mmCIF file of C-alpha atoms in Angstrom:
data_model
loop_
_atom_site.group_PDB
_atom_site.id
_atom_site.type_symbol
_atom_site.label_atom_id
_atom_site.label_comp_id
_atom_site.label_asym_id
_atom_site.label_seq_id
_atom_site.Cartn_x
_atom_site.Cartn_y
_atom_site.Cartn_z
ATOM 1 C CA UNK A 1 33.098 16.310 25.007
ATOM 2 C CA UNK A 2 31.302 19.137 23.193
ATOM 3 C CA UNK A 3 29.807 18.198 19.971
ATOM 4 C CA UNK A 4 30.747 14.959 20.010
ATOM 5 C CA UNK A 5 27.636 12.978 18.777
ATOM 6 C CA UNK A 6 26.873 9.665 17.256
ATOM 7 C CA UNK A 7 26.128 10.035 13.612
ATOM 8 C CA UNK A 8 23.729 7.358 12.551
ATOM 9 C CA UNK A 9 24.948 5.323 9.187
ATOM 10 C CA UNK A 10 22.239 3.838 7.003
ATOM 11 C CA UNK A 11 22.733 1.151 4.418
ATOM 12 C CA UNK A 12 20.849 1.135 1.573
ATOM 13 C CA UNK A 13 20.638 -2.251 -0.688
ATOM 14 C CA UNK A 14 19.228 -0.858 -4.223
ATOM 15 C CA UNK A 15 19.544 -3.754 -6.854
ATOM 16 C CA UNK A 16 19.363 -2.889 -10.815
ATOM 17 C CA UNK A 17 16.152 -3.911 -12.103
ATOM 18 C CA UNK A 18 13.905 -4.204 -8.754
ATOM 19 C CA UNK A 19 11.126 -2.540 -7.881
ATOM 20 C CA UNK A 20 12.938 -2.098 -4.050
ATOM 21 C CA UNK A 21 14.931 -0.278 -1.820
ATOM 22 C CA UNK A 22 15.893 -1.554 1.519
ATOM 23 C CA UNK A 23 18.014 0.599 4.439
ATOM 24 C CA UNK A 24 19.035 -0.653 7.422
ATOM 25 C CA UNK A 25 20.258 1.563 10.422
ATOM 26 C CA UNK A 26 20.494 1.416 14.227
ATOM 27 C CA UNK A 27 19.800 4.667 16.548
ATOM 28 C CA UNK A 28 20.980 5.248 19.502
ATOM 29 C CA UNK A 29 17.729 5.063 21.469
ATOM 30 C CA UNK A 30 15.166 2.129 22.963
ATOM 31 C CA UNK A 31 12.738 0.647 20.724
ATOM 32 C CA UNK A 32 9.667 2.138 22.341
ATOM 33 C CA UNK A 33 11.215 6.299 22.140
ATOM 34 C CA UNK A 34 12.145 5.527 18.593
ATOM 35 C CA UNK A 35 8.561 4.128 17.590
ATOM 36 C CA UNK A 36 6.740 7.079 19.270
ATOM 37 C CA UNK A 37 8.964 9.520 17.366
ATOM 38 C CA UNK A 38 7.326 7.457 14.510
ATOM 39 C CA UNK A 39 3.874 7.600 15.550
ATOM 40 C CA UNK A 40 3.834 11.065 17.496
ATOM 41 C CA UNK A 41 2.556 13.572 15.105
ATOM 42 C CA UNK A 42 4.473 16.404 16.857
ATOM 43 C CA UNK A 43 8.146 14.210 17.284
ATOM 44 C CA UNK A 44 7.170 13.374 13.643
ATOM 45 C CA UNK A 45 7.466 16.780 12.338
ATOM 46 C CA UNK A 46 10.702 17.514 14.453
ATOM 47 C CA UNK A 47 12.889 14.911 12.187
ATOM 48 C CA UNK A 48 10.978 14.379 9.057
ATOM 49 C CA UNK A 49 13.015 14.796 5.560
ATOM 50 C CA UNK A 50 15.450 17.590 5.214
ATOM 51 C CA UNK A 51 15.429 20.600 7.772
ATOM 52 C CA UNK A 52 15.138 23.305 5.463
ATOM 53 C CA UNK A 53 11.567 22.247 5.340
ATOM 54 C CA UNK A 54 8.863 23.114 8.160
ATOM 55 C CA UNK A 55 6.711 19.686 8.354
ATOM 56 C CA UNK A 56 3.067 21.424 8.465
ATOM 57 C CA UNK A 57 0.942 18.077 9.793
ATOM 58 C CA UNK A 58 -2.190 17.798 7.992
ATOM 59 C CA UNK A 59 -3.505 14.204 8.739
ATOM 60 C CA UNK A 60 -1.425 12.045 11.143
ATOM 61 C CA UNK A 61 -3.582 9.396 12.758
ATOM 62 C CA UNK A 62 -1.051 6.332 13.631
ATOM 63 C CA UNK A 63 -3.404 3.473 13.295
ATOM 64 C CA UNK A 64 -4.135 0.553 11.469
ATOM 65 C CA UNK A 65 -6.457 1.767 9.121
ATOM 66 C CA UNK A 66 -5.837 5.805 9.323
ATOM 67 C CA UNK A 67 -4.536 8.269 6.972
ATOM 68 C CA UNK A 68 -1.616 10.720 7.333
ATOM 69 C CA UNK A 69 -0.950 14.171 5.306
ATOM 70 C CA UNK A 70 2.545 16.072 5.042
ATOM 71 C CA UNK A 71 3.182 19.022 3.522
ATOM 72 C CA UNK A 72 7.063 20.280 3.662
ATOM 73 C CA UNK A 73 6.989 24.440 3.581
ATOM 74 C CA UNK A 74 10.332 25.943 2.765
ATOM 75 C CA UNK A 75 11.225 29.129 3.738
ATOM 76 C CA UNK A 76 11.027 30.474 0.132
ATOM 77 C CA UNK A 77 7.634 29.720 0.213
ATOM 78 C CA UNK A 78 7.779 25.814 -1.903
ATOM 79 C CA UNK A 79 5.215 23.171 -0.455
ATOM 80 C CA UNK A 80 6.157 19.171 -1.047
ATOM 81 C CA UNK A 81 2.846 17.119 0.080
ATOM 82 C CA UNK A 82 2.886 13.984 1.001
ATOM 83 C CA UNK A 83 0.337 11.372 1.776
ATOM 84 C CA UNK A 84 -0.507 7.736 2.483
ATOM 85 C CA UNK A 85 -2.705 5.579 4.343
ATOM 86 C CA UNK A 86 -1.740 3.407 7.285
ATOM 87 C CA UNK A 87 -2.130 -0.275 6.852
ATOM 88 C CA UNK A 88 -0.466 -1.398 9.963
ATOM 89 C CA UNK A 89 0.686 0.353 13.249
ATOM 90 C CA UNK A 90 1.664 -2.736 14.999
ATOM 91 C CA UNK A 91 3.569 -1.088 18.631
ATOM 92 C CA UNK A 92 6.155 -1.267 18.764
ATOM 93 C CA UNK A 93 7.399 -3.174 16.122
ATOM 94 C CA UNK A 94 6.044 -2.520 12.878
ATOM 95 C CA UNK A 95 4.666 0.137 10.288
ATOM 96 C CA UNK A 96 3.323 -0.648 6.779
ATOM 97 C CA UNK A 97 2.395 2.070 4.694
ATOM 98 C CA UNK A 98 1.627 3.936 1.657
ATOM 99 C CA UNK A 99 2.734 6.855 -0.011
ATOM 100 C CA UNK A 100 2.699 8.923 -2.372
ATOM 101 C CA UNK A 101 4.016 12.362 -3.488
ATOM 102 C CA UNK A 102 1.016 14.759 -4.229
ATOM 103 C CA UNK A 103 3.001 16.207 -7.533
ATOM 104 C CA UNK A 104 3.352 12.537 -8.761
ATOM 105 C CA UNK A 105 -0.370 11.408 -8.412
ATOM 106 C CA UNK A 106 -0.789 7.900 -9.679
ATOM 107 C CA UNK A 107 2.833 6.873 -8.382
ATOM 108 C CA UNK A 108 1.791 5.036 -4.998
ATOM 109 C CA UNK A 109 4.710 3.120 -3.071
ATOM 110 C CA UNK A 110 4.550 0.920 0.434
ATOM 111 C CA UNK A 111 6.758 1.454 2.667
ATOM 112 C CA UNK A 112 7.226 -0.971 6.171
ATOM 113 C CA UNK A 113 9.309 -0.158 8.941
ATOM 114 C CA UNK A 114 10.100 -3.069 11.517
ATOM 115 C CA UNK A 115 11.931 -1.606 14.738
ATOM 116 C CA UNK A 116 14.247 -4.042 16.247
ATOM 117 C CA UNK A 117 15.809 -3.877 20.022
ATOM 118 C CA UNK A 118 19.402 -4.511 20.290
ATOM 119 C CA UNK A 119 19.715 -3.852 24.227
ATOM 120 C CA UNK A 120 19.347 -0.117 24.370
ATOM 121 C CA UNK A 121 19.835 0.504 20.664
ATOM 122 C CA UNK A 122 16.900 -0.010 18.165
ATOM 123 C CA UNK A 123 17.514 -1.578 14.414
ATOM 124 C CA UNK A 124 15.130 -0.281 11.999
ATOM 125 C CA UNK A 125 14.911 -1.823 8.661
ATOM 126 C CA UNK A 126 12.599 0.167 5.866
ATOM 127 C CA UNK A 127 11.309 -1.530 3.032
ATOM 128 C CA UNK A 128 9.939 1.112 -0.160
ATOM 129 C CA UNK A 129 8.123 -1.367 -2.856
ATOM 130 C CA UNK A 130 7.443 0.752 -6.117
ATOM 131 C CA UNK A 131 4.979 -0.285 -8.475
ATOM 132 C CA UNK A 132 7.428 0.128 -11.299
ATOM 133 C CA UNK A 133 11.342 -0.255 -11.713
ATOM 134 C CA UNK A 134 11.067 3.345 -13.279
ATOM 135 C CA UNK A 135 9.157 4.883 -9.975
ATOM 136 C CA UNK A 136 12.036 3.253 -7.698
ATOM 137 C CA UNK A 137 14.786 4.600 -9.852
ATOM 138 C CA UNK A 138 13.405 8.203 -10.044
ATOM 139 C CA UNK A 139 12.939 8.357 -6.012
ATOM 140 C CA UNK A 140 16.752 7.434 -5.650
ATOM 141 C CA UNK A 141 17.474 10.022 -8.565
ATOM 142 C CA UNK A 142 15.817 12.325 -6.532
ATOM 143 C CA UNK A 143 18.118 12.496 -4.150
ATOM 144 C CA UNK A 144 15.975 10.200 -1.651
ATOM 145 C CA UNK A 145 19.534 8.967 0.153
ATOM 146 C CA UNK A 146 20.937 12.208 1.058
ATOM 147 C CA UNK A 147 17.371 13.200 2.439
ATOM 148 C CA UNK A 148 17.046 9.999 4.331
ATOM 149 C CA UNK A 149 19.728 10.234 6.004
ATOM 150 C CA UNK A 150 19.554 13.414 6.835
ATOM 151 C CA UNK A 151 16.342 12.533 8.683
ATOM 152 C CA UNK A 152 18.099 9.751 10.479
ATOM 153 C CA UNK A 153 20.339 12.422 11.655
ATOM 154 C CA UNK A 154 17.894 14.201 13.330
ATOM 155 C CA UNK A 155 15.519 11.475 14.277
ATOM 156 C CA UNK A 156 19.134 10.187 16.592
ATOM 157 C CA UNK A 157 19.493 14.299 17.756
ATOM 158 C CA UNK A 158 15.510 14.284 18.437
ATOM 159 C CA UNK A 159 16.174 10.966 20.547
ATOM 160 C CA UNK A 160 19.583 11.971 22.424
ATOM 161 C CA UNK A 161 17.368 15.369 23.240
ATOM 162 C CA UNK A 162 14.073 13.425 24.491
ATOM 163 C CA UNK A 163 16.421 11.015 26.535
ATOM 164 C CA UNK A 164 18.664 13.776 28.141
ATOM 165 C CA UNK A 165 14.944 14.761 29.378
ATOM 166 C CA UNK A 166 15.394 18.610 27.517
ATOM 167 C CA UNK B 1 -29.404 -18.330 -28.041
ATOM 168 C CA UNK B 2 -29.925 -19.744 -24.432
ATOM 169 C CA UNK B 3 -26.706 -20.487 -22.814
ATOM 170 C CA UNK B 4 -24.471 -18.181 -25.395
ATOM 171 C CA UNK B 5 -22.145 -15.399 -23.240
ATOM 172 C CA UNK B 6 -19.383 -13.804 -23.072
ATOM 173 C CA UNK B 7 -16.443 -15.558 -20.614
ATOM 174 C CA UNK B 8 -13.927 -12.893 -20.312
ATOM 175 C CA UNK B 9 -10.297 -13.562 -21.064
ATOM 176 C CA UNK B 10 -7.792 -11.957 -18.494
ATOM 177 C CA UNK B 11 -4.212 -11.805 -19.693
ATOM 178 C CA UNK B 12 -1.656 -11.998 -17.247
ATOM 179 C CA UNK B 13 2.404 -10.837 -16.984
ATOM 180 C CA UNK B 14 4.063 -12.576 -14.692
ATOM 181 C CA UNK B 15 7.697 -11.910 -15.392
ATOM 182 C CA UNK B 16 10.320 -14.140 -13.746
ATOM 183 C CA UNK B 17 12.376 -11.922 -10.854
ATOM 184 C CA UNK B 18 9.810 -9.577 -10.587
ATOM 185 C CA UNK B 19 7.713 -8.444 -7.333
ATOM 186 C CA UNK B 20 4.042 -7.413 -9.617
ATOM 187 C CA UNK B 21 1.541 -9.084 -11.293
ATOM 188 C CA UNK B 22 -0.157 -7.240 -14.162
ATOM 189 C CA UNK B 23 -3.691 -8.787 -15.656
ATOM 190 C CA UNK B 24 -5.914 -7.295 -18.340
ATOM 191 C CA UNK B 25 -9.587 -8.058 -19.107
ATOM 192 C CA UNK B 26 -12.296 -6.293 -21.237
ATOM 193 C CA UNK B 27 -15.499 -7.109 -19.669
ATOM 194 C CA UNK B 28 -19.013 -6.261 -21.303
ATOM 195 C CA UNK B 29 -20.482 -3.366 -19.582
ATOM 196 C CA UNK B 30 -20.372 0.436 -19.368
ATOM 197 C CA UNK B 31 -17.372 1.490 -17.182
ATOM 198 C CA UNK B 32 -19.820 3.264 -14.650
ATOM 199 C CA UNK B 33 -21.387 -0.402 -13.914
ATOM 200 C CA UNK B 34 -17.932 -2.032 -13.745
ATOM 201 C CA UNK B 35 -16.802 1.050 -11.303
ATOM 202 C CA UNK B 36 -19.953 0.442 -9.467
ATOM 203 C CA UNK B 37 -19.637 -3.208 -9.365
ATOM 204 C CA UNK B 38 -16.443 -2.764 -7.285
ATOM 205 C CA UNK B 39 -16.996 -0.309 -4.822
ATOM 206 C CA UNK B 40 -20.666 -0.934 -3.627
ATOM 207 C CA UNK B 41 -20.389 -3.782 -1.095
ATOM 208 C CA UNK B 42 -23.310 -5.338 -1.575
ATOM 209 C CA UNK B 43 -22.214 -6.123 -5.264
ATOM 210 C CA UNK B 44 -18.687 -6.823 -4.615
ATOM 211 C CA UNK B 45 -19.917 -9.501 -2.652
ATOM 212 C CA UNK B 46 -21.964 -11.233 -5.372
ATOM 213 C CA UNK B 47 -18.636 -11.734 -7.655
ATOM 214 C CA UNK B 48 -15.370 -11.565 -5.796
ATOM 215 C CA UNK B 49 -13.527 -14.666 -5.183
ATOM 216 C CA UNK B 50 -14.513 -18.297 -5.767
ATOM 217 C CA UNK B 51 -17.855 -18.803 -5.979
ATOM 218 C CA UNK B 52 -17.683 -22.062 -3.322
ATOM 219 C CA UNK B 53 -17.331 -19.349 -0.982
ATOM 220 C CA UNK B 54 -19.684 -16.305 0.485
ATOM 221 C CA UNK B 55 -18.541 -12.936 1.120
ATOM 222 C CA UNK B 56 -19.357 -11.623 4.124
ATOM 223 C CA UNK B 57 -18.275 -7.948 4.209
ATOM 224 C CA UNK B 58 -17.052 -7.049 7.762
ATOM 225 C CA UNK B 59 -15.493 -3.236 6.401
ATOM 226 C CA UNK B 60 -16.060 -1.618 2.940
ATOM 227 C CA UNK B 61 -15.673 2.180 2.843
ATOM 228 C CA UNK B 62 -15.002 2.571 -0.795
ATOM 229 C CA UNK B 63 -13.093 5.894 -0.244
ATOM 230 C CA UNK B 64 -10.012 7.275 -0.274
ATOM 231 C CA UNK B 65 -8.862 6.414 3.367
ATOM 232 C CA UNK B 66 -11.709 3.464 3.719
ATOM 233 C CA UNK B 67 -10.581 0.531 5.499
ATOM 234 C CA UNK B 68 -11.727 -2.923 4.007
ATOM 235 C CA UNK B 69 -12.463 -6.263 5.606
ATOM 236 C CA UNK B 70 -14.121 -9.604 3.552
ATOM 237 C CA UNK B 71 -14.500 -12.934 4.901
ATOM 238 C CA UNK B 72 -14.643 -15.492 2.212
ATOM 239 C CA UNK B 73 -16.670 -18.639 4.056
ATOM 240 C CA UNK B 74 -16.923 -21.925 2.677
ATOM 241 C CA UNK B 75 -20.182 -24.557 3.021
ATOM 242 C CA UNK B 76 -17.456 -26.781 5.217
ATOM 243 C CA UNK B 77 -17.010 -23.684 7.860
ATOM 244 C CA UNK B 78 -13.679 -22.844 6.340
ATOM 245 C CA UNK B 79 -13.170 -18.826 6.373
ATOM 246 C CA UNK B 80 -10.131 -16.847 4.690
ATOM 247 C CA UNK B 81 -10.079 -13.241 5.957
ATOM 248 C CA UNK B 82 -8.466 -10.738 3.644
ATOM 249 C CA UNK B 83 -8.452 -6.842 4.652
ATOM 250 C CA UNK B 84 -6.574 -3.656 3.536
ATOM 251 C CA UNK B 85 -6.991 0.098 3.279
ATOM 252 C CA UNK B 86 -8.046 2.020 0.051
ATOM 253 C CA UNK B 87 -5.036 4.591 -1.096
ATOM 254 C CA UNK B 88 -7.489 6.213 -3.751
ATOM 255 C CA UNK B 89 -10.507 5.452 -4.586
ATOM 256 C CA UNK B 90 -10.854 7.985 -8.078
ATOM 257 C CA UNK B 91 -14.265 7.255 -9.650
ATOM 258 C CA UNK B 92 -14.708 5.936 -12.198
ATOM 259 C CA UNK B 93 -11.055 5.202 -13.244
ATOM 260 C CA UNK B 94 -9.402 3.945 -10.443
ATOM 261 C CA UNK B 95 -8.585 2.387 -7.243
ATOM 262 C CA UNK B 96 -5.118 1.559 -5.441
ATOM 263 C CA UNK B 97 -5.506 -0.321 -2.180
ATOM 264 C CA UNK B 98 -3.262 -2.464 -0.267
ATOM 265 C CA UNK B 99 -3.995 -5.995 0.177
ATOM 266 C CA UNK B 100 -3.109 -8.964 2.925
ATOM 267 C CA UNK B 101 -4.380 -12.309 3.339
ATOM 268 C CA UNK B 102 -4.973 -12.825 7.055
ATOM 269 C CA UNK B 103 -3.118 -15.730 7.650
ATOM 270 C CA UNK B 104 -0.233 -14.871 6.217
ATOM 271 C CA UNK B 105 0.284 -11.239 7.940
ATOM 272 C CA UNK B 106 2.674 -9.112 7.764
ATOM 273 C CA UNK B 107 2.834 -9.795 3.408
ATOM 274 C CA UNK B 108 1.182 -7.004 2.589
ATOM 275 C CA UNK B 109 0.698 -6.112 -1.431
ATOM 276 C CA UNK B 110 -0.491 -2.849 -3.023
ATOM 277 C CA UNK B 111 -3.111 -3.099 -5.635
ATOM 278 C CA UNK B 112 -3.869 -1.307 -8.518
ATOM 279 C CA UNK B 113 -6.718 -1.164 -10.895
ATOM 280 C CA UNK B 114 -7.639 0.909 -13.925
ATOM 281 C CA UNK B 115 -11.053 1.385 -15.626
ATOM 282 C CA UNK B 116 -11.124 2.358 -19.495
ATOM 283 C CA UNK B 117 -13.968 2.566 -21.306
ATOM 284 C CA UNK B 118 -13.550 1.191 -24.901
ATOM 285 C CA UNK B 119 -17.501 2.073 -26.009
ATOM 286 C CA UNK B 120 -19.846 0.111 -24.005
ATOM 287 C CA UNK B 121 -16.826 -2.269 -22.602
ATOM 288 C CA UNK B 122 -14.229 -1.563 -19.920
ATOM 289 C CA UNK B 123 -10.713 -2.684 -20.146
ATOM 290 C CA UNK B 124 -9.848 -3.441 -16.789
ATOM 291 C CA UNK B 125 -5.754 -3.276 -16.095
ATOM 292 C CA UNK B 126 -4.798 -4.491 -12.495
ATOM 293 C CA UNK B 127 -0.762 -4.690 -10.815
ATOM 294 C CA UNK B 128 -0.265 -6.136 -7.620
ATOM 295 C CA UNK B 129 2.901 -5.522 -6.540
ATOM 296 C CA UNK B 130 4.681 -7.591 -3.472
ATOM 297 C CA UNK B 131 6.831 -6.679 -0.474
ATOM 298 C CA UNK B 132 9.319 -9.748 -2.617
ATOM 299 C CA UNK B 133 9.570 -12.037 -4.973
ATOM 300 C CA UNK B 134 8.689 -14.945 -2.997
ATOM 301 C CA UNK B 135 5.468 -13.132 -1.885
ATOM 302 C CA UNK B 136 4.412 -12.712 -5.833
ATOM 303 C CA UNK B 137 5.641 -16.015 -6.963
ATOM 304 C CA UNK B 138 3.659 -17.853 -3.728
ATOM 305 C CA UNK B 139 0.451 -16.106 -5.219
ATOM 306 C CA UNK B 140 1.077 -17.508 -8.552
ATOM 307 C CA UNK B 141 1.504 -20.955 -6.798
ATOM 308 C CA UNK B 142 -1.752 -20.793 -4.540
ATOM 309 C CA UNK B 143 -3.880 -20.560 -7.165
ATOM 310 C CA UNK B 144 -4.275 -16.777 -8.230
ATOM 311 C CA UNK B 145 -5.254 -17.009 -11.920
ATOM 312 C CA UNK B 146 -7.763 -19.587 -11.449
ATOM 313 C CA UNK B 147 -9.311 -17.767 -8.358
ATOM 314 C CA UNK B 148 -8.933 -14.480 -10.163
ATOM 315 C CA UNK B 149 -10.374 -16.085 -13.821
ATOM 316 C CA UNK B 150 -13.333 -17.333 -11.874
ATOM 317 C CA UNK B 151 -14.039 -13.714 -10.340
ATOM 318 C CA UNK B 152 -14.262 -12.313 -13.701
ATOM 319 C CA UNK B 153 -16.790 -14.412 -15.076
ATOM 320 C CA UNK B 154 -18.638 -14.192 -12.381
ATOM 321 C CA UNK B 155 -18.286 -10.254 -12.166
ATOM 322 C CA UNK B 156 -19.311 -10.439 -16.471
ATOM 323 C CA UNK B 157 -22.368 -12.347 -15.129
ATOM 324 C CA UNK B 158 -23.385 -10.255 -12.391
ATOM 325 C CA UNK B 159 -23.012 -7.109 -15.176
ATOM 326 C CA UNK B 160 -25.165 -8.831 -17.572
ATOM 327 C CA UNK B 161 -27.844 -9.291 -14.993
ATOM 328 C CA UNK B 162 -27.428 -5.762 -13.792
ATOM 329 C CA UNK B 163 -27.955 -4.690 -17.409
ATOM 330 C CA UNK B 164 -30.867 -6.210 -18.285
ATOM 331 C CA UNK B 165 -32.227 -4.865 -14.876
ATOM 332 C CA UNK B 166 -33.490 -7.811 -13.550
#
């Protein structure tokens, strides 16, 4: 049926007074698609954080050891950099990361994304350490749900489009 | 008098439930030396880590981006590899790098250390923060402060040599 489409559902375990946030959600997509839209600079910047935003790649090399640059251009001419180094690409199972939001210099986080398979489907759980409680609460003050999953909404569209062979 | 020097004192928070470490130590020397002291490899390797064990330095590109690598090896053949990737590398104030002991991969922790000069001395604050509790609190158990304690005195004695230029 037209426009009927899995929406993916993340679930996000925040507890008062940790430095963490964990989310958990499953696309509808094998492991090794899902990890490429990770690691693909040009899949990358077709799901990446909210789509008013143009993803303009700067630095995106998906190894151990390499660094990656993202700025977000919206149409009204605002720019949201982002940046981290890689500390593990580990295919097809794992990403560990930091990152940091250029505006907030000093404010460093490290993220890790392990990609499960469940037959055909793919679990990925993402881990965000802060180095203060104060850091973690501003990012989810920020609005960093609604923006996550709105990127898990188009990472599962990017996926349902790459595996329909479009 | 022969034999008088400083040992520096490093103060440590290690709050119960928490996923960071936070230690702070004045040592005796000009914040340039102390800066210098950690990001040229060749001194590095004269003061990090117990001194039963030589560093051999496999990466060490003390940049933003730089990958590092260090091979602690004892007399008895034992070796404990430790490597990570440098975040920032802002000299002379700072450095955030992530952090994982070889054998236990896939813990990875995100350091952070601060230079300030106070005169001629440097106040040295440094947060490691975990991927969990367990992480932190098995760090504590193997042995960190003592390791750690030892790596300041012996960083305050390499600066003392480096200052009278011998």
């Amino acid at each position: 049926m037209k426009g009927e489409k899995t929406v993916p559902k993340t679930d996000y375990t925040i507890e008062p007074g940790k430095q963490d946030i964990t989310s958990t959600v499953v696309l509808d997509a094998p492991r090794e698609l899902v990890f490429k839209a990770y690691t693909d600079p040009k899949l990358f910047a077709r799901w990446w954080g909210p789509s008013r935003y143009v993803n303009d790649i700067d630095k995106f090399d998906a190894r151990s050891g390499g660094e990656w640059r993202v700025v977000q251009r919206g149409a009204d001419g605002s720019e949201h950099a982002f940046r981290g180094v890689n500390h593990t690409v580990d295919a097809p199972e794992r990403i560990c990361q930091t990152f940091e939001y250029e505006p907030m210099a000093g404010h460093v986080a490290l993220q890790t994304a392990t990609f499960e398979e469940l037959g055909n489907k793919t679990r990925i759980t993402a881990q965000i350490v802060f180095q203060s409680v104060m850091d973690r609460d501003g990012m989810v003050a920020s609005g960093m749900k609604s923006g996550a999953d709105e990127s898990m909404e188009r990472l599962q569209d990017l996926l349902d489009t790459l595996k329909s062979g479009k």
